[in-house]
PDB file of C-alpha atoms in Angstrom:
ATOM      1  CA  MET A  48      83.782  61.208 114.627  1.00 49.00           C
ATOM      2  CA  GLY A  49      85.795  62.071 111.541  1.00 48.00           C
ATOM      3  CA  GLU A  50      87.575  65.401 111.576  1.00 49.00           C
ATOM      4  CA  SER A  51      88.209  67.200 108.336  1.00 51.00           C
ATOM      5  CA  PRO A  52      91.785  67.130 107.021  1.00 52.00           C
ATOM      6  CA  GLY A  53      93.992  69.736 108.655  1.00 52.00           C
ATOM      7  CA  THR A  54      91.881  69.949 111.814  1.00 49.00           C
ATOM      8  CA  VAL A  55      93.997  70.121 114.943  1.00 50.00           C
ATOM      9  CA  VAL A  56      92.598  68.161 117.850  1.00 46.00           C
ATOM     10  CA  ALA A  57      93.655  69.234 121.345  1.00 51.00           C
ATOM     11  CA  GLY A  58      96.540  67.080 122.504  1.00 51.00           C
ATOM     12  CA  ALA A  59      97.096  65.530 119.081  1.00 48.00           C
ATOM     13  CA  PRO A  60     100.555  65.712 117.514  1.00 53.00           C
ATOM     14  CA  ARG A  61     100.892  68.532 114.988  1.00 59.00           C
ATOM     15  CA  GLY A  62     103.678  67.088 112.901  1.00 68.00           C
ATOM     16  CA  ALA A  63     107.358  67.912 112.804  1.00 71.00           C
ATOM     17  CA  LEU A  64     107.037  71.441 111.414  1.00 70.00           C
ATOM     18  CA  GLY A  65     104.157  72.391 113.714  1.00 70.00           C
ATOM     19  CA  GLY A  66     106.038  71.084 116.739  1.00 76.00           C
ATOM     20  CA  LEU A  67     109.169  73.007 115.752  1.00 73.00           C
ATOM     21  CA  VAL A  68     107.164  76.213 115.348  1.00 73.00           C
ATOM     22  CA  ASP A  69     105.476  75.692 118.724  1.00 77.00           C
ATOM     23  CA  ARG A  70     108.810  75.054 120.487  1.00 74.00           C
ATOM     24  CA  THR A  71     110.410  78.091 118.812  1.00 73.00           C
ATOM     25  CA  LEU A  72     107.533  80.416 119.716  1.00 71.00           C
ATOM     26  CA  THR A  73     107.570  79.162 123.304  1.00 75.00           C
ATOM     27  CA  ALA A  74     111.350  79.645 123.548  1.00 70.00           C
ATOM     28  CA  ALA A  75     111.027  83.185 122.133  1.00 70.00           C
ATOM     29  CA  ARG A  76     109.000  84.129 125.208  1.00 75.00           C
ATOM     30  CA  HIS A  77     111.570  83.187 127.823  1.00 75.00           C
ATOM     31  CA  GLY A  78     115.122  84.046 128.902  1.00 80.00           C
ATOM     32  CA  PRO A  79     118.306  84.528 126.938  1.00 83.00           C
ATOM     33  CA  GLN A  80     117.252  82.034 124.266  1.00 81.00           C
ATOM     34  CA  GLY A  81     114.202  84.215 123.626  1.00 81.00           C
ATOM     35  CA  VAL A  82     116.423  87.253 123.198  1.00 83.00           C
ATOM     36  CA  VAL A  83     118.642  85.399 120.719  1.00 84.00           C
ATOM     37  CA  LEU A  84     115.625  84.228 118.709  1.00 83.00           C
ATOM     38  CA  ARG A  85     114.148  87.730 118.635  1.00 84.00           C
ATOM     39  CA  VAL A  86     117.469  89.290 117.608  1.00 86.00           C
ATOM     40  CA  ALA A  87     117.782  86.705 114.842  1.00 88.00           C
ATOM     41  CA  ALA A  88     114.253  87.394 113.580  1.00 86.00           C
ATOM     42  CA  LEU A  89     114.782  91.164 113.604  1.00 84.00           C
ATOM     43  CA  ALA A  90     118.193  90.790 111.927  1.00 87.00           C
ATOM     44  CA  VAL A  91     116.670  88.729 109.113  1.00 89.00           C
ATOM     45  CA  ALA A  92     113.888  91.320 108.725  1.00 85.00           C
ATOM     46  CA  ALA A  93     116.388  94.210 108.748  1.00 84.00           C
ATOM     47  CA  ILE A  94     118.683  92.614 106.185  1.00 87.00           C
ATOM     48  CA  GLY A  95     115.674  91.728 104.037  1.00 84.00           C
ATOM     49  CA  ALA A  96     114.318  95.282 104.220  1.00 81.00           C
ATOM     50  CA  ALA A  97     117.738  96.694 103.332  1.00 82.00           C
ATOM     51  CA  TRP A  98     118.028  94.328 100.358  1.00 85.00           C
ATOM     52  CA  ILE A  99     114.522  95.142  99.086  1.00 83.00           C
ATOM     53  CA  HIS A 100     115.214  98.860  99.481  1.00 78.00           C
ATOM     54  CA  ARG A 101     118.498  98.534  97.586  1.00 80.00           C
ATOM     55  CA  VAL A 102     116.899  96.524  94.752  1.00 83.00           C
ATOM     56  CA  ASN A 103     113.689  98.539  94.426  1.00 81.00           C
ATOM     57  CA  ASP A 104     113.105 101.675  96.513  1.00 76.00           C
ATOM     58  CA  PRO A 105     109.344 101.716  97.214  1.00 74.00           C
ATOM     59  CA  GLY A 106     109.399 105.431  98.130  1.00 74.00           C
ATOM     60  CA  VAL A 107     107.431 106.913 101.022  1.00 76.00           C
ATOM     61  CA  LEU A 108     105.613 104.198 102.958  1.00 75.00           C
ATOM     62  CA  CYS A 109     103.881 106.420 105.536  1.00 80.00           C
ATOM     63  CA  PRO A 110     100.353 107.260 104.307  1.00 84.00           C
ATOM     64  CA  LEU A 111     100.178 110.477 106.374  1.00 86.00           C
ATOM     65  CA  ARG A 112     103.463 111.742 104.976  1.00 86.00           C
ATOM     66  CA  ALA A 113     102.575 110.632 101.427  1.00 85.00           C
ATOM     67  CA  PHE A 114      99.294 112.597 101.451  1.00 89.00           C
ATOM     68  CA  THR A 115     100.158 115.618 103.619  1.00 89.00           C
ATOM     69  CA  GLY A 116     103.947 115.857 103.647  1.00 86.00           C
ATOM     70  CA  ILE A 117     103.826 115.801 107.457  1.00 89.00           C
ATOM     71  CA  PRO A 118     105.571 112.837 109.077  1.00 91.00           C
ATOM     72  CA  CYS A 119     103.875 110.742 111.735  1.00 89.00           C
ATOM     73  CA  PRO A 120     105.590 109.801 115.039  1.00 91.00           C
ATOM     74  CA  LEU A 121     106.508 106.397 113.606  1.00 88.00           C
ATOM     75  CA  CYS A 122     107.983 107.751 110.361  1.00 88.00           C
ATOM     76  CA  GLY A 123     111.475 106.404 110.003  1.00 88.00           C
ATOM     77  CA  GLY A 124     110.607 103.061 111.594  1.00 87.00           C
ATOM     78  CA  THR A 125     111.253 101.209 108.354  1.00 85.00           C
ATOM     79  CA  THR A 126     114.380 103.296 107.809  1.00 87.00           C
ATOM     80  CA  VAL A 127     115.638 102.162 111.224  1.00 89.00           C
ATOM     81  CA  PHE A 128     115.625  98.556 110.029  1.00 84.00           C
ATOM     82  CA  ILE A 129     117.013  99.415 106.598  1.00 86.00           C
ATOM     83  CA  GLU A 130     119.924 101.268 108.201  1.00 88.00           C
ATOM     84  CA  LEU A 131     120.553  98.485 110.733  1.00 86.00           C
ATOM     85  CA  GLY A 132     120.398  95.891 107.961  1.00 85.00           C
ATOM     86  CA  SER A 133     122.891  97.961 105.979  1.00 86.00           C
ATOM     87  CA  GLY A 134     125.260  98.124 108.947  1.00 89.00           C
ATOM     88  CA  ARG A 135     124.724 101.804 109.814  1.00 91.00           C
ATOM     89  CA  PRO A 136     123.498 101.893 113.452  1.00 92.00           C
ATOM     90  CA  GLY A 137     124.160 105.634 113.823  1.00 94.00           C
ATOM     91  CA  GLN A 138     121.852 106.408 110.910  1.00 95.00           C
ATOM     92  CA  ALA A 139     119.260 104.063 112.439  1.00 92.00           C
ATOM     93  CA  VAL A 140     119.275 106.063 115.681  1.00 94.00           C
ATOM     94  CA  LEU A 141     118.863 109.319 113.759  1.00 95.00           C
ATOM     95  CA  ALA A 142     115.967 107.943 111.689  1.00 94.00           C
ATOM     96  CA  ASN A 143     113.718 107.280 114.691  1.00 94.00           C
ATOM     97  CA  PRO A 144     115.104 106.778 118.203  1.00 95.00           C
ATOM     98  CA  VAL A 145     111.661 105.818 119.541  1.00 95.00           C
ATOM     99  CA  ALA A 146     111.176 103.007 116.996  1.00 92.00           C
ATOM    100  CA  LEU A 147     114.676 101.741 117.736  1.00 92.00           C
ATOM    101  CA  THR A 148     113.990 101.861 121.486  1.00 93.00           C
ATOM    102  CA  GLY A 149     110.756  99.937 120.927  1.00 90.00           C
ATOM    103  CA  ALA A 150     112.614  97.270 118.944  1.00 88.00           C
ATOM    104  CA  VAL A 151     115.224  96.958 121.698  1.00 89.00           C
ATOM    105  CA  ALA A 152     112.443  96.665 124.315  1.00 89.00           C
ATOM    106  CA  LEU A 153     110.788  93.925 122.247  1.00 85.00           C
ATOM    107  CA  VAL A 154     114.072  92.045 122.009  1.00 86.00           C
ATOM    108  CA  LEU A 155     114.792  92.329 125.753  1.00 87.00           C
ATOM    109  CA  ALA A 156     111.254  91.488 126.919  1.00 83.00           C
ATOM    110  CA  PRO A 157     112.057  87.794 127.612  1.00 84.00           C
ATOM    111  CA  LEU A 158     114.586  88.913 130.237  1.00 85.00           C
ATOM    112  CA  GLY A 159     111.828  90.421 132.373  1.00 84.00           C
ATOM    113  CA  THR A 160     111.445  93.916 130.948  1.00 81.00           C
ATOM    114  CA  GLY A 161     108.066  92.931 129.523  1.00 81.00           C
ATOM    115  CA  ARG A 162     106.782  91.922 132.961  1.00 85.00           C
ATOM    116  CA  ARG A 163     108.008  95.200 134.429  1.00 89.00           C
ATOM    117  CA  TRP A 164     106.211  97.154 131.677  1.00 89.00           C
ATOM    118  CA  TRP A 165     102.897  95.370 132.248  1.00 89.00           C
ATOM    119  CA  ALA A 166     103.295  95.773 136.024  1.00 94.00           C
ATOM    120  CA  LEU A 167     103.055  99.563 135.622  1.00 94.00           C
ATOM    121  CA  GLN A 168      99.702 101.230 136.132  1.00 96.00           C
ATOM    122  CA  PRO A 169      97.769 101.704 132.862  1.00 95.00           C
ATOM    123  CA  THR A 170      97.838 105.488 133.280  1.00 97.00           C
ATOM    124  CA  THR A 171     101.615 105.409 133.752  1.00 97.00           C
ATOM    125  CA  ARG A 172     102.026 103.326 130.586  1.00 95.00           C
ATOM    126  CA  ALA A 173      99.735 105.707 128.697  1.00 97.00           C
ATOM    127  CA  TRP A 174     101.717 108.759 129.834  1.00 98.00           C
ATOM    128  CA  MET A 175     105.021 107.113 128.920  1.00 96.00           C
ATOM    129  CA  LEU A 176     103.776 106.109 125.463  1.00 95.00           C
ATOM    130  CA  GLY A 177     102.163 109.506 124.902  1.00 96.00           C
ATOM    131  CA  THR A 178     105.342 111.327 125.881  1.00 97.00           C
ATOM    132  CA  ALA A 179     107.411 109.070 123.613  1.00 95.00           C
ATOM    133  CA  LEU A 180     105.044 109.662 120.671  1.00 94.00           C
ATOM    134  CA  VAL A 181     105.023 113.448 121.166  1.00 96.00           C
ATOM    135  CA  GLY A 182     108.815 113.443 121.401  1.00 95.00           C
ATOM    136  CA  SER A 183     109.035 111.265 118.314  1.00 94.00           C
ATOM    137  CA  GLU A 184     106.694 113.552 116.366  1.00 94.00           C
ATOM    138  CA  LEU A 185     108.802 116.590 117.284  1.00 95.00           C
ATOM    139  CA  TRP A 186     111.937 114.669 116.238  1.00 94.00           C
ATOM    140  CA  GLN A 187     110.366 113.791 112.871  1.00 93.00           C
ATOM    141  CA  LEU A 188     109.145 117.353 112.260  1.00 94.00           C
ATOM    142  CA  VAL A 189     112.686 118.646 112.794  1.00 94.00           C
ATOM    143  CA  ARG A 190     114.218 115.774 110.812  1.00 92.00           C
ATOM    144  CA  PHE A 191     112.055 116.515 107.768  1.00 90.00           C
ATOM    145  CA  GLY A 192     112.464 120.286 108.080  1.00 91.00           C
ATOM    146  CA  VAL A 193     108.808 120.993 108.879  1.00 90.00           C
ATOM    147  CA  LEU A 194     109.788 122.480 112.242  1.00 90.00           C
ATOM    148  CA  ARG A 195     112.880 124.657 112.588  1.00 89.00           C
ATOM    149  CA  VAL A 196     114.895 124.768 115.813  1.00 81.00           C
TER     150      VAL A 196
END
């Protein structure tokens, strides 16, 4: 029967661009090539974020911080990429070490770290994430001067 234009039939060729995207996404899941592809994607995003920030500073992006003045545990995540894209890794670490650690974990996942993470018990993963988020929130509260040490 006639398929509508643009319909993808299982097993049918998807065209040059679709095939390239499929091969790239598959490669990004496995081994050193996956790490390189993920680093490249994050580098492009970081440089783009730094350029956009330099051209037009959008201000506070975190809704919680914009409305209450209190940062969330992920505050500074965008700043991490802006600082990395601007070539200031030390400032990126200070902005949000947890977001930076998460980005590094995402990049290294094709080397097997992802499998090790999912092999952990769900309660262990929940405790680890909860501890990281609490630590990150404390970091942000000190960073923004809400909490004094």
